[in-house]
Amino acid sequence: MRIHVGLTAAACVALAVTLQLAHPAAQGRAGGASGAPPPPPPTPREAAPIDLTGYWVSVVNEDYRWRMVTPPKGDYASVPLSDEGRKIADTWDMSKDGQCEAYGAAALMRMPTRLHITWESNSVLAIETDAGRQTRRLLFDRAARPPAGRTLQGWSQATWERPAPGASLKVVTTQLRPGWLRRNGVPYSQETVVTEYIDRFKAPNGDEWAVFTTLVNDPRYLNQEFVTSSHFKKEPDGTKWNPFPCKTT
């Protein structure tokens, strides 16, 4: 028996379409884009609201006598040292000048240095310095876990703070080994937490600038948060890049 006898041509077409759409394979095709999996979220590199890559040179427009030359022993003016911190600073001597302790993450951006900033991967931003020949790695992977040991540059986790304009890169660094806030042995301990906000802006004359605002908190050697702001100007290329190592002993 043919069940469609007596149906109009239009009704037969409608019935055929209904039966086709009822088939699972047809349903998938009918879903089209709505049935497809959503695209993956952008990587931190793709989502970057500001571009920090390239070569930068520090412009020392404050604290010149503590940054451009090594201060004498005991010159820790403006650093909120605790009594224990002052005792440590007072033991420093000139033979230690140039040691790598002065190039840790809590003080590296205060050096008169050049930076070379690149994406090491889609989720790791690398900052190399020519002063002391250091490399910092800023990790955007929130699932990553810090290593067991402590290092000069520590463990830095990064997040984009705001969409452009006025965007910042926030970096929180822990797992530091002890180092110096200044080249004359002003100390910070392994308990230190460094929080940084990195901004980029264009001057009216077209120059590109990056500003590192650094907040150092050390419950052992500091009585309060130590805040500095370091400025870097974008360079056209790496022709002036000239890294030199710090002293390991």
mmCIF file of C-alpha atoms in Angstrom:
data_model
loop_
_atom_site.group_PDB
_atom_site.id
_atom_site.type_symbol
_atom_site.label_atom_id
_atom_site.label_comp_id
_atom_site.label_asym_id
_atom_site.label_seq_id
_atom_site.Cartn_x
_atom_site.Cartn_y
_atom_site.Cartn_z
ATOM 1 C CA MET A 1 0.000 0.000 0.000
ATOM 2 C CA ARG A 2 1.335 3.452 -0.916
ATOM 3 C CA ILE A 3 0.515 5.826 1.978
ATOM 4 C CA HIS A 4 1.028 8.961 -0.015
ATOM 5 C CA VAL A 5 -1.781 8.257 -2.498
ATOM 6 C CA GLY A 6 -4.146 11.142 -2.480
ATOM 7 C CA LEU A 7 -1.620 13.700 -1.164
ATOM 8 C CA THR A 8 -1.041 16.771 -3.174
ATOM 9 C CA ALA A 9 2.392 17.350 -4.733
ATOM 10 C CA ALA A 10 3.092 20.108 -2.208
ATOM 11 C CA ALA A 11 2.232 17.824 0.691
ATOM 12 C CA CYS A 12 4.569 15.098 -0.643
ATOM 13 C CA VAL A 13 7.438 17.574 -0.791
ATOM 14 C CA ALA A 14 6.743 18.742 2.776
ATOM 15 C CA LEU A 15 6.663 15.149 4.030
ATOM 16 C CA ALA A 16 9.978 14.348 2.335
ATOM 17 C CA VAL A 17 11.645 17.374 3.904
ATOM 18 C CA THR A 18 10.319 16.441 7.340
ATOM 19 C CA LEU A 19 11.669 12.899 7.054
ATOM 20 C CA GLN A 20 15.064 14.201 5.907
ATOM 21 C CA LEU A 21 15.399 16.612 8.811
ATOM 22 C CA ALA A 22 14.459 13.863 11.264
ATOM 23 C CA HIS A 23 17.585 11.892 10.303
ATOM 24 C CA PRO A 24 20.507 12.526 12.774
ATOM 25 C CA ALA A 25 22.981 13.252 9.982
ATOM 26 C CA ALA A 26 20.617 15.758 8.462
ATOM 27 C CA GLN A 27 20.118 17.418 11.828
ATOM 28 C CA GLY A 28 23.850 17.982 12.116
ATOM 29 C CA ARG A 29 23.932 19.583 8.688
ATOM 30 C CA ALA A 30 20.874 21.682 9.458
ATOM 31 C CA GLY A 31 22.547 22.990 12.601
ATOM 32 C CA GLY A 32 25.293 24.515 10.494
ATOM 33 C CA ALA A 33 27.517 26.922 12.406
ATOM 34 C CA SER A 34 25.376 26.688 15.548
ATOM 35 C CA GLY A 35 26.252 23.009 15.877
ATOM 36 C CA ALA A 36 29.999 23.544 15.434
ATOM 37 C CA PRO A 37 32.281 23.764 18.472
ATOM 38 C CA PRO A 38 33.150 27.327 19.520
ATOM 39 C CA PRO A 39 36.531 28.640 18.419
ATOM 40 C CA PRO A 40 39.325 28.444 21.024
ATOM 41 C CA PRO A 41 39.909 31.567 23.094
ATOM 42 C CA PRO A 42 42.715 33.834 21.899
ATOM 43 C CA THR A 43 46.168 33.156 23.278
ATOM 44 C CA PRO A 44 47.731 35.772 25.571
ATOM 45 C CA ARG A 45 49.870 36.844 22.638
ATOM 46 C CA GLU A 46 46.819 37.265 20.395
ATOM 47 C CA ALA A 47 44.860 39.008 23.155
ATOM 48 C CA ALA A 48 47.632 41.495 23.987
ATOM 49 C CA PRO A 49 46.084 44.995 24.123
ATOM 50 C CA ILE A 50 49.542 46.597 23.930
ATOM 51 C CA ASP A 51 52.688 45.548 22.086
ATOM 52 C CA LEU A 52 55.748 45.498 24.349
ATOM 53 C CA THR A 53 58.055 43.662 21.958
ATOM 54 C CA GLY A 54 61.209 45.209 20.565
ATOM 55 C CA TYR A 55 64.259 47.016 21.930
ATOM 56 C CA TRP A 56 63.986 49.610 24.715
ATOM 57 C CA VAL A 57 66.518 51.788 26.527
ATOM 58 C CA SER A 58 66.132 53.042 30.106
ATOM 59 C CA VAL A 59 65.858 56.803 30.574
ATOM 60 C CA VAL A 60 67.126 57.656 34.049
ATOM 61 C CA ASN A 61 65.068 60.689 35.001
ATOM 62 C CA GLU A 62 65.056 60.105 38.770
ATOM 63 C CA ASP A 63 67.329 58.628 41.467
ATOM 64 C CA TYR A 64 70.341 59.263 39.257
ATOM 65 C CA ARG A 65 72.923 58.932 42.045
ATOM 66 C CA TRP A 66 71.622 55.495 43.050
ATOM 67 C CA ARG A 67 71.142 54.125 39.541
ATOM 68 C CA MET A 68 73.914 55.456 37.315
ATOM 69 C CA VAL A 69 76.723 54.834 39.788
ATOM 70 C CA THR A 70 77.189 52.457 42.697
ATOM 71 C CA PRO A 71 76.326 54.346 45.909
ATOM 72 C CA PRO A 72 78.677 54.166 48.894
ATOM 73 C CA LYS A 73 78.076 51.662 51.652
ATOM 74 C CA GLY A 74 75.285 52.715 53.974
ATOM 75 C CA ASP A 75 73.529 54.951 51.445
ATOM 76 C CA TYR A 76 70.034 53.514 51.559
ATOM 77 C CA ALA A 77 68.155 56.816 51.690
ATOM 78 C CA SER A 78 64.512 56.560 50.544
ATOM 79 C CA VAL A 79 64.427 52.767 51.003
ATOM 80 C CA PRO A 80 62.171 51.873 53.986
ATOM 81 C CA LEU A 81 64.598 49.360 55.506
ATOM 82 C CA SER A 82 63.925 47.605 58.778
ATOM 83 C CA ASP A 83 66.596 47.492 61.481
ATOM 84 C CA GLU A 84 67.619 44.051 60.246
ATOM 85 C CA GLY A 85 67.810 45.334 56.681
ATOM 86 C CA ARG A 86 70.095 48.199 57.681
ATOM 87 C CA LYS A 87 72.419 45.811 59.485
ATOM 88 C CA ILE A 88 72.747 43.735 56.327
ATOM 89 C CA ALA A 89 73.336 46.812 54.144
ATOM 90 C CA ASP A 90 76.058 48.059 56.503
ATOM 91 C CA THR A 91 78.125 44.897 55.931
ATOM 92 C CA TRP A 92 78.551 45.527 52.180
ATOM 93 C CA ASP A 93 81.960 46.406 50.733
ATOM 94 C CA MET A 94 83.129 47.650 47.329
ATOM 95 C CA SER A 95 84.665 44.302 46.331
ATOM 96 C CA LYS A 96 81.104 43.006 45.878
ATOM 97 C CA ASP A 97 80.232 45.670 43.307
ATOM 98 C CA GLY A 98 78.841 44.144 40.121
ATOM 99 C CA GLN A 99 77.606 40.924 41.717
ATOM 100 C CA CYS A 100 74.514 39.272 40.324
ATOM 101 C CA GLU A 101 72.545 39.958 43.538
ATOM 102 C CA ALA A 102 72.012 43.477 42.179
ATOM 103 C CA TYR A 103 70.293 42.123 39.052
ATOM 104 C CA GLY A 104 67.373 40.232 40.586
ATOM 105 C CA ALA A 105 63.756 40.838 39.599
ATOM 106 C CA ALA A 106 63.121 43.291 42.451
ATOM 107 C CA ALA A 107 65.708 45.786 41.126
ATOM 108 C CA LEU A 108 66.581 44.821 37.544
ATOM 109 C CA MET A 109 64.353 47.437 35.898
ATOM 110 C CA ARG A 110 66.128 50.195 37.882
ATOM 111 C CA MET A 111 69.402 49.425 36.157
ATOM 112 C CA PRO A 112 70.588 51.699 33.339
ATOM 113 C CA THR A 113 69.955 48.962 30.813
ATOM 114 C CA ARG A 114 68.501 48.062 27.485
ATOM 115 C CA LEU A 115 65.663 45.565 27.149
ATOM 116 C CA HIS A 116 64.873 43.126 24.400
ATOM 117 C CA ILE A 117 61.266 41.930 24.763
ATOM 118 C CA THR A 118 59.963 39.002 22.699
ATOM 119 C CA TRP A 119 57.243 36.356 22.791
ATOM 120 C CA GLU A 120 59.049 33.127 23.651
ATOM 121 C CA SER A 121 55.767 31.317 23.010
ATOM 122 C CA ASN A 122 52.097 32.269 22.799
ATOM 123 C CA SER A 123 51.915 32.320 26.612
ATOM 124 C CA VAL A 124 55.437 33.375 27.693
ATOM 125 C CA LEU A 125 56.777 36.914 27.301
ATOM 126 C CA ALA A 126 60.564 37.132 27.696
ATOM 127 C CA ILE A 127 62.450 40.240 28.864
ATOM 128 C CA GLU A 128 66.203 40.177 28.292
ATOM 129 C CA THR A 129 68.525 42.839 29.714
ATOM 130 C CA ASP A 130 71.949 43.795 28.485
ATOM 131 C CA ALA A 131 72.902 44.906 32.023
ATOM 132 C CA GLY A 132 73.906 41.736 33.838
ATOM 133 C CA ARG A 133 72.698 39.602 30.900
ATOM 134 C CA GLN A 134 69.495 38.486 32.585
ATOM 135 C CA THR A 135 66.287 36.943 31.212
ATOM 136 C CA ARG A 136 62.901 37.218 32.852
ATOM 137 C CA ARG A 137 60.038 34.994 31.717
ATOM 138 C CA LEU A 138 56.502 36.220 32.305
ATOM 139 C CA LEU A 139 54.053 33.303 32.294
ATOM 140 C CA PHE A 140 50.386 33.774 31.374
ATOM 141 C CA ASP A 141 49.442 30.144 32.048
ATOM 142 C CA ARG A 142 47.430 30.236 35.268
ATOM 143 C CA ALA A 143 47.585 26.449 35.585
ATOM 144 C CA ALA A 144 51.390 26.407 35.714
ATOM 145 C CA ARG A 145 52.985 25.683 39.062
ATOM 146 C CA PRO A 146 56.148 27.337 40.413
ATOM 147 C CA PRO A 147 59.340 25.303 40.697
ATOM 148 C CA ALA A 148 60.556 24.112 44.064
ATOM 149 C CA GLY A 149 63.737 26.192 44.044
ATOM 150 C CA ARG A 150 64.373 29.940 44.143
ATOM 151 C CA THR A 151 66.186 31.928 41.485
ATOM 152 C CA LEU A 152 67.415 35.440 40.833
ATOM 153 C CA GLN A 153 64.450 36.197 38.553
ATOM 154 C CA GLY A 154 61.942 34.100 40.450
ATOM 155 C CA TRP A 155 58.554 32.914 39.178
ATOM 156 C CA SER A 156 56.566 35.589 37.340
ATOM 157 C CA GLN A 157 52.876 35.237 36.520
ATOM 158 C CA ALA A 158 51.358 37.774 34.143
ATOM 159 C CA THR A 159 47.846 38.967 33.281
ATOM 160 C CA TRP A 160 46.462 41.660 31.004
ATOM 161 C CA GLU A 161 44.707 44.118 33.288
ATOM 162 C CA ARG A 162 42.471 46.176 30.996
ATOM 163 C CA PRO A 163 41.530 46.360 27.327
ATOM 164 C CA ALA A 164 43.187 49.130 25.326
ATOM 165 C CA PRO A 165 43.448 52.075 25.593
ATOM 166 C CA GLY A 166 45.219 52.492 28.896
ATOM 167 C CA ALA A 167 45.988 48.790 29.197
ATOM 168 C CA SER A 168 48.497 47.405 31.682
ATOM 169 C CA LEU A 169 50.389 44.178 32.035
ATOM 170 C CA LYS A 170 50.364 43.022 35.662
ATOM 171 C CA VAL A 171 53.209 40.772 36.812
ATOM 172 C CA VAL A 172 53.541 39.139 40.242
ATOM 173 C CA THR A 173 56.926 37.566 41.035
ATOM 174 C CA THR A 174 57.652 35.149 43.886
ATOM 175 C CA GLN A 175 60.154 32.314 44.482
ATOM 176 C CA LEU A 176 63.032 34.810 44.608
ATOM 177 C CA ARG A 177 66.385 34.130 46.135
ATOM 178 C CA PRO A 178 67.802 36.992 48.256
ATOM 179 C CA GLY A 179 69.144 39.972 46.326
ATOM 180 C CA TRP A 180 69.828 43.706 46.455
ATOM 181 C CA LEU A 181 67.557 46.660 45.800
ATOM 182 C CA ARG A 182 70.637 48.731 44.974
ATOM 183 C CA ARG A 183 74.129 47.848 43.821
ATOM 184 C CA ASN A 184 75.553 48.733 47.251
ATOM 185 C CA GLY A 185 73.981 45.747 48.967
ATOM 186 C CA VAL A 186 70.604 47.153 50.126
ATOM 187 C CA PRO A 187 68.909 43.788 50.698
ATOM 188 C CA TYR A 188 65.652 42.056 49.964
ATOM 189 C CA SER A 189 64.897 38.575 51.295
ATOM 190 C CA GLN A 190 63.511 35.386 49.792
ATOM 191 C CA GLU A 191 60.147 36.297 51.287
ATOM 192 C CA THR A 192 59.837 39.212 48.868
ATOM 193 C CA VAL A 193 56.869 39.574 46.521
ATOM 194 C CA VAL A 194 57.299 41.914 43.554
ATOM 195 C CA THR A 195 54.230 43.334 41.795
ATOM 196 C CA GLU A 196 54.687 45.275 38.557
ATOM 197 C CA TYR A 197 52.420 47.212 36.222
ATOM 198 C CA ILE A 198 53.806 47.722 32.733
ATOM 199 C CA ASP A 199 52.226 50.379 30.520
ATOM 200 C CA ARG A 200 52.984 51.642 27.026
ATOM 201 C CA PHE A 201 52.110 55.059 25.622
ATOM 202 C CA LYS A 202 53.020 57.381 22.778
ATOM 203 C CA ALA A 203 54.415 60.871 23.405
ATOM 204 C CA PRO A 204 53.146 63.863 21.387
ATOM 205 C CA ASN A 205 56.343 63.777 19.303
ATOM 206 C CA GLY A 206 55.689 60.147 18.340
ATOM 207 C CA ASP A 207 58.189 58.498 20.701
ATOM 208 C CA GLU A 208 57.025 55.220 22.255
ATOM 209 C CA TRP A 209 57.507 54.719 25.987
ATOM 210 C CA ALA A 210 57.101 51.844 28.441
ATOM 211 C CA VAL A 211 56.745 52.449 32.181
ATOM 212 C CA PHE A 212 57.455 49.777 34.796
ATOM 213 C CA THR A 213 55.828 50.594 38.142
ATOM 214 C CA THR A 214 57.375 48.225 40.697
ATOM 215 C CA LEU A 215 56.016 47.470 44.172
ATOM 216 C CA VAL A 216 58.387 45.512 46.419
ATOM 217 C CA ASN A 217 57.005 43.949 49.599
ATOM 218 C CA ASP A 218 59.447 42.242 51.945
ATOM 219 C CA PRO A 219 58.208 41.501 55.481
ATOM 220 C CA ARG A 220 61.752 40.861 56.682
ATOM 221 C CA TYR A 221 63.927 43.733 55.430
ATOM 222 C CA LEU A 222 61.359 46.454 54.625
ATOM 223 C CA ASN A 223 59.051 48.337 56.968
ATOM 224 C CA GLN A 224 56.619 49.180 54.159
ATOM 225 C CA GLU A 225 56.099 48.760 50.446
ATOM 226 C CA PHE A 226 58.916 50.161 48.293
ATOM 227 C CA VAL A 227 57.585 51.726 45.079
ATOM 228 C CA THR A 228 59.583 52.876 42.043
ATOM 229 C CA SER A 229 58.756 53.863 38.480
ATOM 230 C CA SER A 230 61.216 53.155 35.655
ATOM 231 C CA HIS A 231 60.920 54.568 32.131
ATOM 232 C CA PHE A 232 62.043 53.036 28.840
ATOM 233 C CA LYS A 233 62.069 54.528 25.357
ATOM 234 C CA LYS A 234 61.537 52.385 22.253
ATOM 235 C CA GLU A 235 64.536 52.013 19.953
ATOM 236 C CA PRO A 236 64.249 51.350 16.214
ATOM 237 C CA ASP A 237 66.420 48.213 16.277
ATOM 238 C CA GLY A 238 69.040 46.283 18.238
ATOM 239 C CA THR A 239 72.176 47.955 16.897
ATOM 240 C CA LYS A 240 73.027 49.291 20.369
ATOM 241 C CA TRP A 241 72.327 45.995 22.127
ATOM 242 C CA ASN A 242 75.488 44.998 24.034
ATOM 243 C CA PRO A 243 74.841 42.526 26.880
ATOM 244 C CA PHE A 244 77.442 42.007 29.581
ATOM 245 C CA PRO A 245 77.336 39.502 32.464
ATOM 246 C CA CYS A 246 77.182 40.185 36.172
ATOM 247 C CA LYS A 247 79.722 38.771 38.624
ATOM 248 C CA THR A 248 78.776 35.407 40.090
ATOM 249 C CA THR A 249 81.214 35.728 43.023
#
